[in-house]
Short mmCIF file of C-alpha atoms and ligand atoms in Angstrom, two decimals:
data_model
loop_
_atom_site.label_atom_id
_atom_site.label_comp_id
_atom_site.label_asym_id
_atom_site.label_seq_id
_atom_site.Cartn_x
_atom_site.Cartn_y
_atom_site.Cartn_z
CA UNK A 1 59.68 -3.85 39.90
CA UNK A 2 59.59 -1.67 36.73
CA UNK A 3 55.50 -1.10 35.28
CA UNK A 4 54.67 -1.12 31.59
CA UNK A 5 55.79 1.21 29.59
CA UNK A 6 53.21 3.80 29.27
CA UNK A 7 55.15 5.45 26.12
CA UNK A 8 54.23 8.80 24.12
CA UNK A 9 55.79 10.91 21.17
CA UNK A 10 55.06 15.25 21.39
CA UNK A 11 55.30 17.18 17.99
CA UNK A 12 55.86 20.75 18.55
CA UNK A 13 56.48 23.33 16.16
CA UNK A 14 56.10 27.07 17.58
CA UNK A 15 55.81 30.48 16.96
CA UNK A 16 59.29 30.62 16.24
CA UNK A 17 59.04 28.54 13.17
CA UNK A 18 62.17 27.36 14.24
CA UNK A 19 62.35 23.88 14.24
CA UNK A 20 59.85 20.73 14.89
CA UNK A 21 61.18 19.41 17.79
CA UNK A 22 60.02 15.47 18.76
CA UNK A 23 60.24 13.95 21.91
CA UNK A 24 59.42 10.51 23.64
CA UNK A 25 58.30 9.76 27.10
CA UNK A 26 57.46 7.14 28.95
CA UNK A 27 55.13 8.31 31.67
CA UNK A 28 55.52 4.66 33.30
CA UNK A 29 58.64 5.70 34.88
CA UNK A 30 57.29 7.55 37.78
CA UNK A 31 59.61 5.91 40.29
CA UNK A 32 62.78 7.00 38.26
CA UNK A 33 63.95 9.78 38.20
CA UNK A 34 63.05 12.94 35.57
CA UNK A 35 66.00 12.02 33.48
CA UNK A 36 65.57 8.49 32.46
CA UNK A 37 61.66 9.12 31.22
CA UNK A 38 62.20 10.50 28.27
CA UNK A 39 64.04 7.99 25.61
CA UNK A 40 64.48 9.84 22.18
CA UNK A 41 64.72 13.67 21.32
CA UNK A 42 64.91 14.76 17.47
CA UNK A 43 65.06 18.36 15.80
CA UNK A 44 63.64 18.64 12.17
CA UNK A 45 64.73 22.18 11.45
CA UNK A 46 62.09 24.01 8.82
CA UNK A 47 63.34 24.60 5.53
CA UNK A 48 63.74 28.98 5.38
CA UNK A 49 61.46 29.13 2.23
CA UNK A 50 58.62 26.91 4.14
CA UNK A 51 59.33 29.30 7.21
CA UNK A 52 58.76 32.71 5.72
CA UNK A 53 55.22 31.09 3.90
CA UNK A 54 54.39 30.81 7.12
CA UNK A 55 55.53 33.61 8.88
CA UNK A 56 53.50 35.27 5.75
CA UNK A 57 50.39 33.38 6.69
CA UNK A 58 50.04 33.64 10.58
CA UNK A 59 50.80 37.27 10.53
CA UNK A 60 48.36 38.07 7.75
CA UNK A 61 50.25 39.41 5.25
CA UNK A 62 49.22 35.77 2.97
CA UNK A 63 45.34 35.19 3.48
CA UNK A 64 44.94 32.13 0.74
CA UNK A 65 43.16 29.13 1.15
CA UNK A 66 44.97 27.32 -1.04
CA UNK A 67 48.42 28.66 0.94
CA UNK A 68 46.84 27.55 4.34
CA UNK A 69 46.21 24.09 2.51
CA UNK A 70 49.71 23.33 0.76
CA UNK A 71 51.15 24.30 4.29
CA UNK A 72 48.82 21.94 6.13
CA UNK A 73 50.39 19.12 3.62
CA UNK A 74 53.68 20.14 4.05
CA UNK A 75 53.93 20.35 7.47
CA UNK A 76 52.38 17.32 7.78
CA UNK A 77 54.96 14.97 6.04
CA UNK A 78 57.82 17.23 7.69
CA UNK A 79 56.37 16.59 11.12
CA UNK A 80 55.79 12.63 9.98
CA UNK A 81 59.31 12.92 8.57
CA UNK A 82 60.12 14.01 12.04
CA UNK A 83 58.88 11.80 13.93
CA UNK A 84 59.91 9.06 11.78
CA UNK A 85 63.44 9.82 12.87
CA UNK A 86 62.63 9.97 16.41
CA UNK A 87 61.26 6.14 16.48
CA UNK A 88 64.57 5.34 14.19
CA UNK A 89 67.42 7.08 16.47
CA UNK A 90 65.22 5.85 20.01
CA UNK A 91 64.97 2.10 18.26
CA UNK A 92 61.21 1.97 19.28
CA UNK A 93 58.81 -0.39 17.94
CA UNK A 94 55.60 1.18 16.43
CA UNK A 95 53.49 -1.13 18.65
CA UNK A 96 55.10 0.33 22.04
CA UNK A 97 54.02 3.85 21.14
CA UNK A 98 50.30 4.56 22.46
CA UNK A 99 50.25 7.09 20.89
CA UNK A 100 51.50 10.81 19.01
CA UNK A 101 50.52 14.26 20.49
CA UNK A 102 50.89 16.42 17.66
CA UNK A 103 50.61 19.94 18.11
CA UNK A 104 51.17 21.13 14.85
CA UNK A 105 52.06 24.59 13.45
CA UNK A 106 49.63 27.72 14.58
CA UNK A 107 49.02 30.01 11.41
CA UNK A 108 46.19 31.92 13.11
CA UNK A 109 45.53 32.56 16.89
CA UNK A 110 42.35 35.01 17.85
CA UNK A 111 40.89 34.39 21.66
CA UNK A 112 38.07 35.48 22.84
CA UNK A 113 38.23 39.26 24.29
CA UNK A 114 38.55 38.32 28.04
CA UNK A 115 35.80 39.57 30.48
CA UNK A 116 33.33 40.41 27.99
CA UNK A 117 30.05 39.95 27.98
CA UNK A 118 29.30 39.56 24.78
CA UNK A 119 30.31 36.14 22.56
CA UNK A 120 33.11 36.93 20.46
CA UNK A 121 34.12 35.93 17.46
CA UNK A 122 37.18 33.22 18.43
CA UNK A 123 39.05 30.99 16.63
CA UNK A 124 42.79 29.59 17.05
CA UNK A 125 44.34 26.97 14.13
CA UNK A 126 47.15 24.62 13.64
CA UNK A 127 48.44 22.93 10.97
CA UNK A 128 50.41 20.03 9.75
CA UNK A 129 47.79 17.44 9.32
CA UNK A 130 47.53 14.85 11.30
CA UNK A 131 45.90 12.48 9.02
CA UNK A 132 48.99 12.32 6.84
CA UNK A 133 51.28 11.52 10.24
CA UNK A 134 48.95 8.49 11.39
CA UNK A 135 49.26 7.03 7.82
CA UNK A 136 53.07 7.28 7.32
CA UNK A 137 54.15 6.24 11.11
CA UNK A 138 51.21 3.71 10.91
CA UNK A 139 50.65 5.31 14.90
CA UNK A 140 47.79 6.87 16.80
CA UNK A 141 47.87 10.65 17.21
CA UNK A 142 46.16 13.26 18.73
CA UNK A 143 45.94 16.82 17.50
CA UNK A 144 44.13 19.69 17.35
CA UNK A 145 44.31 20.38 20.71
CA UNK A 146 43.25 24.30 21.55
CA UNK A 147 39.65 24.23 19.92
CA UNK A 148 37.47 22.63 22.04
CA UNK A 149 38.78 25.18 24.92
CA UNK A 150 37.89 28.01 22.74
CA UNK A 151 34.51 26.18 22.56
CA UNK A 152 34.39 26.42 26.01
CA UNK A 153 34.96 30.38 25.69
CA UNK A 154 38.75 30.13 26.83
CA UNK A 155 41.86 31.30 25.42
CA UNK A 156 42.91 27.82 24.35
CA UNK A 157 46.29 29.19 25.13
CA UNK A 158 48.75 28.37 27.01
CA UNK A 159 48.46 24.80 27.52
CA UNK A 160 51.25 23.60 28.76
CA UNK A 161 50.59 24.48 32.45
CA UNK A 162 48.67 21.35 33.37
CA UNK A 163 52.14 19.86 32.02
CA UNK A 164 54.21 21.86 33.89
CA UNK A 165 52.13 21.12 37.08
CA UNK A 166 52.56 17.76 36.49
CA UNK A 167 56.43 16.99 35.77
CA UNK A 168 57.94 20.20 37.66
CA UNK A 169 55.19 20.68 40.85
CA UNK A 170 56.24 19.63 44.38
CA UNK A 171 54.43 19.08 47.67
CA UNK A 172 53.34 22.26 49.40
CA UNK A 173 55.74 24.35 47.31
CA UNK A 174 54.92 27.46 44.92
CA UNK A 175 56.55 27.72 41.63
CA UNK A 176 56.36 29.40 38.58
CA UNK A 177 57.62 28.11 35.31
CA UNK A 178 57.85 30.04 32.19
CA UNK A 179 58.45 28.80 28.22
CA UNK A 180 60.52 31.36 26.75
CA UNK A 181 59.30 29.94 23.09
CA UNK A 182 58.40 32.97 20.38
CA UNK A 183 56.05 34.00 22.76
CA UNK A 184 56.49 34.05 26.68
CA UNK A 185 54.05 32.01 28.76
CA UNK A 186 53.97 31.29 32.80
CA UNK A 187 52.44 28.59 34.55
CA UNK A 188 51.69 29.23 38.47
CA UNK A 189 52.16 26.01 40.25
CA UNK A 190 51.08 25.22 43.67
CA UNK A 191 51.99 21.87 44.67
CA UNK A 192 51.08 19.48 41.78
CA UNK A 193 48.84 21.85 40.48
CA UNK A 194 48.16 25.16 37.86
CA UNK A 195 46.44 27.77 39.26
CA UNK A 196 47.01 30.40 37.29
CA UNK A 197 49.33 31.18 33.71
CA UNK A 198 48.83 33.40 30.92
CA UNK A 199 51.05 34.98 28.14
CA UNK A 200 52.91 37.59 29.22
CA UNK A 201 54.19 38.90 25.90
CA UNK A 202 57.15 38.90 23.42
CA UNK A 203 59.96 36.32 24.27
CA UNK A 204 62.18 35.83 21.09
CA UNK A 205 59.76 36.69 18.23
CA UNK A 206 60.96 40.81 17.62
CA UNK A 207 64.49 39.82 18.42
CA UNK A 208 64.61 36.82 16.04
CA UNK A 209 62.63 39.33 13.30
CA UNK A 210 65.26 42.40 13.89
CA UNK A 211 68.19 40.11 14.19
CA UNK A 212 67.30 38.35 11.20
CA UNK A 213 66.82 42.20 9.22
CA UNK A 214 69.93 43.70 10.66
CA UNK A 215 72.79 40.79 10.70
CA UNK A 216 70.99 38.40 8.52
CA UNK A 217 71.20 35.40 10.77
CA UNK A 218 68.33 34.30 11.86
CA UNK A 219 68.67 34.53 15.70
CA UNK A 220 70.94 36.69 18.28
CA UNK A 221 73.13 33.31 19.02
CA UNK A 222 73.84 33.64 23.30
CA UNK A 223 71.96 37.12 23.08
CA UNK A 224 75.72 38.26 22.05
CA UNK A 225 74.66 41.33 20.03
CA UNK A 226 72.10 42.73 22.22
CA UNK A 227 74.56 42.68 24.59
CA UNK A 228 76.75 44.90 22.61
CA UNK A 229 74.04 47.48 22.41
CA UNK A 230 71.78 49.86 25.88
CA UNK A 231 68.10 49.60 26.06
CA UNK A 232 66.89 52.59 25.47
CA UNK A 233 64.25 53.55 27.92
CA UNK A 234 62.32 55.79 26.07
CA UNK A 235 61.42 53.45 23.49
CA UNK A 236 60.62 50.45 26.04
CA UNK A 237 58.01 52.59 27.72
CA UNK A 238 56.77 52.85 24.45
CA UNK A 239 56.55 49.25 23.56
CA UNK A 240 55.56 48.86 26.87
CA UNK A 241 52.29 51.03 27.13
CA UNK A 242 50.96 48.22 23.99
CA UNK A 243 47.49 47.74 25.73
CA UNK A 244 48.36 43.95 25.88
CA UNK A 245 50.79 44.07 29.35
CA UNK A 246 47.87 46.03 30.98
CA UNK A 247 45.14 43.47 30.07
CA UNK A 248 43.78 41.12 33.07
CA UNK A 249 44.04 37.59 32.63
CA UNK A 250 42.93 35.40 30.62
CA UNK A 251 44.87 36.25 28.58
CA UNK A 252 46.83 35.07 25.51
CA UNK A 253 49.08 36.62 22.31
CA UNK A 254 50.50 35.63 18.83
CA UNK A 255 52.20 37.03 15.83
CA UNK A 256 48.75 39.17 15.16
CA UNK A 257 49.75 41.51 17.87
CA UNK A 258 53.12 41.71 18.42
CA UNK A 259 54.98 41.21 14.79
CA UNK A 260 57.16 42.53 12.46
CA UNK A 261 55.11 45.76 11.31
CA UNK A 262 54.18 46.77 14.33
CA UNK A 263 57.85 46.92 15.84
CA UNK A 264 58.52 48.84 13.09
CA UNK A 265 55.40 51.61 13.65
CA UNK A 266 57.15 52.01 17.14
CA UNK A 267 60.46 53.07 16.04
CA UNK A 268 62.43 56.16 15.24
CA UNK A 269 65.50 56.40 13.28
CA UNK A 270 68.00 57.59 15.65
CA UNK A 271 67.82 54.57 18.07
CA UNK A 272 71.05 51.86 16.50
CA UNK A 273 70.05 48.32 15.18
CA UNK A 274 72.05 46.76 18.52
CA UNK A 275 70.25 49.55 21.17
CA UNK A 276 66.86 48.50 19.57
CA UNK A 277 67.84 44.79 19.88
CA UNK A 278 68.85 45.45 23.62
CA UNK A 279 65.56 47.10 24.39
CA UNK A 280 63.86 44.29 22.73
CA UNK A 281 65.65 41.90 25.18
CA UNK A 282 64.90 44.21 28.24
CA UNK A 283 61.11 44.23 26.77
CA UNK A 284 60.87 40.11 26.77
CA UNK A 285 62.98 40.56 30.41
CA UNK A 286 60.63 42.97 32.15
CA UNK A 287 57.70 42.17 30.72
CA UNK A 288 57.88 38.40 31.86
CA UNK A 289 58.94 39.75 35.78
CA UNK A 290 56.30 42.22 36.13
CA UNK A 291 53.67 39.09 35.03
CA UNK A 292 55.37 36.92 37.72
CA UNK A 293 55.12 39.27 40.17
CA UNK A 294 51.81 40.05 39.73
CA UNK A 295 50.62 36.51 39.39
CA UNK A 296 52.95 35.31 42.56
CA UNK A 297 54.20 37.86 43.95
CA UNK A 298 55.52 34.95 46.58
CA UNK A 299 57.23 32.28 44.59
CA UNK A 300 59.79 29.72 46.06
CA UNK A 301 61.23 29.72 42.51
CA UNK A 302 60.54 30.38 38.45
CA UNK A 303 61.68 27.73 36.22
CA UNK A 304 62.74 28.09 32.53
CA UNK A 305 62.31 26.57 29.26
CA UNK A 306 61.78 26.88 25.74
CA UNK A 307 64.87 28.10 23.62
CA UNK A 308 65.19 31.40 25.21
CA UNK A 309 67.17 29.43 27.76
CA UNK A 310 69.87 29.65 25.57
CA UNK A 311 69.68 33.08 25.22
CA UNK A 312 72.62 33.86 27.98
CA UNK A 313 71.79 37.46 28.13
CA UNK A 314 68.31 36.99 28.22
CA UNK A 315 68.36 34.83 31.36
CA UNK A 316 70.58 37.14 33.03
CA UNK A 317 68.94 40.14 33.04
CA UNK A 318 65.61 37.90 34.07
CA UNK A 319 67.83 36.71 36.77
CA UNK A 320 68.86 40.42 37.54
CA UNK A 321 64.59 41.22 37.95
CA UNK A 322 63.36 38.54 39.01
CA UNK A 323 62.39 38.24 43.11
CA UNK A 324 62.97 34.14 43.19
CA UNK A 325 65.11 31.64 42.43
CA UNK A 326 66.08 31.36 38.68
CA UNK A 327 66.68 27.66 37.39
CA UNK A 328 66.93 25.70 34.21
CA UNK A 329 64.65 23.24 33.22
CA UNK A 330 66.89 20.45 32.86
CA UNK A 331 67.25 20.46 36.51
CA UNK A 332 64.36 18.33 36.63
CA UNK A 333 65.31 16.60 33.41
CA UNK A 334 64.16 18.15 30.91
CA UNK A 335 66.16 20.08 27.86
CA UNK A 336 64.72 23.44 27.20
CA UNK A 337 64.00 21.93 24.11
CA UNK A 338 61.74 19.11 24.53
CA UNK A 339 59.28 20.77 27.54
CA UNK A 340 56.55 21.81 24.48
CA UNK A 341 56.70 18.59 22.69
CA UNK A 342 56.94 16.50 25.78
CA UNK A 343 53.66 18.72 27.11
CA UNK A 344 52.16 17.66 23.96
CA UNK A 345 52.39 13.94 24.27
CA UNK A 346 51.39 14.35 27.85
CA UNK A 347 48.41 15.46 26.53
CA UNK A 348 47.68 12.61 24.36
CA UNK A 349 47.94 11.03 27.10
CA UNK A 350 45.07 13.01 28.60
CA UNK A 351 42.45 12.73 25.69
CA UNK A 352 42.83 8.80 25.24
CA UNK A 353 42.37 8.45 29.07
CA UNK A 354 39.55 10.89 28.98
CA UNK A 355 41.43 13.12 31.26
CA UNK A 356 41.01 17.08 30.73
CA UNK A 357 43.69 18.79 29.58
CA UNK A 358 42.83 22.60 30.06
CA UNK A 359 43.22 24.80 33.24
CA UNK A 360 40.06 26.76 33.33
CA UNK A 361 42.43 29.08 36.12
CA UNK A 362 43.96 29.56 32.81
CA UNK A 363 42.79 29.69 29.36
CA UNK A 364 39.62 31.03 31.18
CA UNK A 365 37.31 28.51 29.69
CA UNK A 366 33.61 27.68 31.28
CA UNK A 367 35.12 24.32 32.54
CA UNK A 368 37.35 21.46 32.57
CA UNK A 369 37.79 20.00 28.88
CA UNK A 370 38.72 16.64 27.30
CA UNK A 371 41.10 18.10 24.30
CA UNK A 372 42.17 16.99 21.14
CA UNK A 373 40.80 14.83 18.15
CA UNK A 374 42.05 11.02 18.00
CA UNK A 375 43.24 10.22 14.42
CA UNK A 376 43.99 6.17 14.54
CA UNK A 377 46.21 4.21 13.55
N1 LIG B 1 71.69 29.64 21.07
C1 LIG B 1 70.66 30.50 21.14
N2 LIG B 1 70.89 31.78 21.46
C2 LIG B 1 69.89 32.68 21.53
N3 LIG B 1 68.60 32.36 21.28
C3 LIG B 1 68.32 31.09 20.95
C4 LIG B 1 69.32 30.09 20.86
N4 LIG B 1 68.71 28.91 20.55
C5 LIG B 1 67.39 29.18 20.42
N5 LIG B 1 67.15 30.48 20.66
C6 LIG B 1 65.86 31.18 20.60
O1 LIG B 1 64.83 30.27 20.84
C7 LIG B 1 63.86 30.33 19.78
C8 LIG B 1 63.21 29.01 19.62
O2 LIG B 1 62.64 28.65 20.85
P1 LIG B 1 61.43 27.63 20.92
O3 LIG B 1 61.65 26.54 19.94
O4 LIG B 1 61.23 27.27 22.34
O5 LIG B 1 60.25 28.56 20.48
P2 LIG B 1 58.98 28.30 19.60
O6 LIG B 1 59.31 27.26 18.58
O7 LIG B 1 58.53 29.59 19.13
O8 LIG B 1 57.94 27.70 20.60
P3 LIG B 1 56.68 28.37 21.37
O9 LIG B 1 55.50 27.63 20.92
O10 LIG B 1 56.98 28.07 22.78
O11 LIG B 1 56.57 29.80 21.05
C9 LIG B 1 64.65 30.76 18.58
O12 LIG B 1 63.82 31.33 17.61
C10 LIG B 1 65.64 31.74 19.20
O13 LIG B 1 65.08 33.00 19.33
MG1 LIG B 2 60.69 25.89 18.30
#
């Protein structure tokens, strides 16, 4: 016999600035298997002249109010827009949905210093506002999801471990899953639960920034022209010695640290566009295996999402370094795609049951937190 349907939309739009991707789930469906839980997947791709305002505004180089505001209008009706077309193409009535988890768009991202002792100055903010989604889908939604963790003096980042945990963990068994997204993040899962995660660095962001410089398109499609070029070592000690990869978790990272003009401090002229795009890959690569291994060195095996997946040469050479098992999400069916958003309305889920949401093993925060803000509908 088949229980109500227990069904949520996730709105994710990442680092990347790629895409909002939209996914719905119904979390009813534990009995069936992975695949036939989630009913509707949609991809709003961001318009390039919305993309660069802001890229401008989340690495700093744009500091305006009134900038951070249009944006936060904007994104809104794109991400309503969005998820309109999700409810359309997956035929859903507005009264089945319980409710959205919107995650919005993060312009700024500044966590606490981990493992001091002072209180530092912390904040961590997304856009798209979720006021303007509620009224146009006529749905409950749930956003702003990281600040009450960084409240709690955590990192409010990553989230999606208590997600992963959830939909990927298995009896007795140690896993780690990672979200190759702009940023890399890795979840440590020990039977159905997170025990440990942090960012480990870089994923796509530098490659899609030099790839978009040097060719003009606006990713390295299959990791295709990386592979044409050698890492050069000498330079990926260099990007490697950035204090971040040393720090102890908690720990997480953003476009303030690791962007555009500080790639470019790091070169030198005589290193090729396609050699500096290799060693770019190798940095996301080793980077990511070196945080595994520290944070499990024993692992039964690492699971990946988050468009990076379709970086071919990327997951090879992670294959090539990494001491476990290497599998694809949608093993446990899930497109790379929709892990984020579908994290996202699994946290909705959370707040209206008044569930926490946060790992404290992760984002380092004083305790278990209820997260998010409930716009209705
Ligand atoms: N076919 C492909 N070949 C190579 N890389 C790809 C391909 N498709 C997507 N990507 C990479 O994946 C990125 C988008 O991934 P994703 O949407 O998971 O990241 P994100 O939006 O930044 O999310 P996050 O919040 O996890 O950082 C693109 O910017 C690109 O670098
Ligand atoms: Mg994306």
């Amino acid at each position: 016999m088949s229980s109500a349907p227990d069904i949520y939309l996730g709105l994710m739009s990442g680092t990347s600035v790629d895409a909002i991707d939209a996914v719905a789930i119904n979390f009813s469906a534990t009995s069936m298997p992975h695949e036939q839980r989630v009913i509707g997947h949609q991809v709003l791709s961001i318009p390039e002249r919305i993309k660069s305002r802001v890229i401008a505004l989340s690495s700093m180089a744009e500091d305006s109010l009134s900038e951070n505001l249009e944006l936060d209008y904007i994104l809104g009706h794109l991400f309503a827009d969005c998820a309109e077309k999700l409810i359309e193409q997956a035929n859903l009535k507005r009264s089945d949905i319980i409710a959205i988890g919107s995650h919005g768009q993060t312009i700024r991202h500044k966590p606490p210093i981990s493992n001091s002792e002072q209180p530092n100055l912390s904040y961590s903010q997304q856009i798209a506002d979720p006021n303007i989604l509620a009224e146009r889908t006529g749905v409950k939604v749930v956003a702003d999801f990281r600040r009450r963790d960084i409240a709690a003096g955590g990192q409010a980042a990553p989230l999606v471990p208590t997600f992963h945990a959830h939909w990927f963990g298995e009896f007795e068994q140690r896993k780690v899953a990672v979200n190759l997204g702009g940023f890399a993040n890795i979840s440590v899962l020990e039977s159905d639960r997170c025990t440990g995660g942090f960012d480990s660095g870089p994923a796509n962001v530098l490659m899609d920034y030099w790839c978009q410089k040097n060719t003009g398109s606006p990713i390295d499609t299959n990791g295709d022209w990386a592979a044409t070029g050698k890492a050069d070592p000498k330079l990926l000690d260099k990007l490697l010695s950035a204090p971040y990869f040393e720090l102890a978790a908690p720990k997480s990272t953003g476009r303030e640290l690791f962007n555009a003009d500080w790639l470019e401090s790091q070169l030198s002229p005589e290193i090729s566009p396609a050699d500096v795009q290799a060693t770019l890959l190798e940095l996301t690569a080793k980077s990511l295996c070196d945080a595994i291994k520290s944070a499990a060195p024993v692992c039964g095996e690492i699971i990946l999402c988050g468009g990076g997946v379709h970086n071919e040469a990327l997951v090879a050479r992670i294959t090539e370094l990494a001491q476990a098992e290497v599998k694809d999400c949608k093993n446990y069916g899930l497109k790379p795609d929709q892990v984020e958003a579908a994290a996202f309305a699994w946290l909705a889920k959370k707040r209206l049951e008044n569930e926490p949401g946060n790992s404290p093993a992760v984002t380092g925060a004083k305790g278990y937190r209820i997260l998010g803000a409930v716009y209705s509908d």
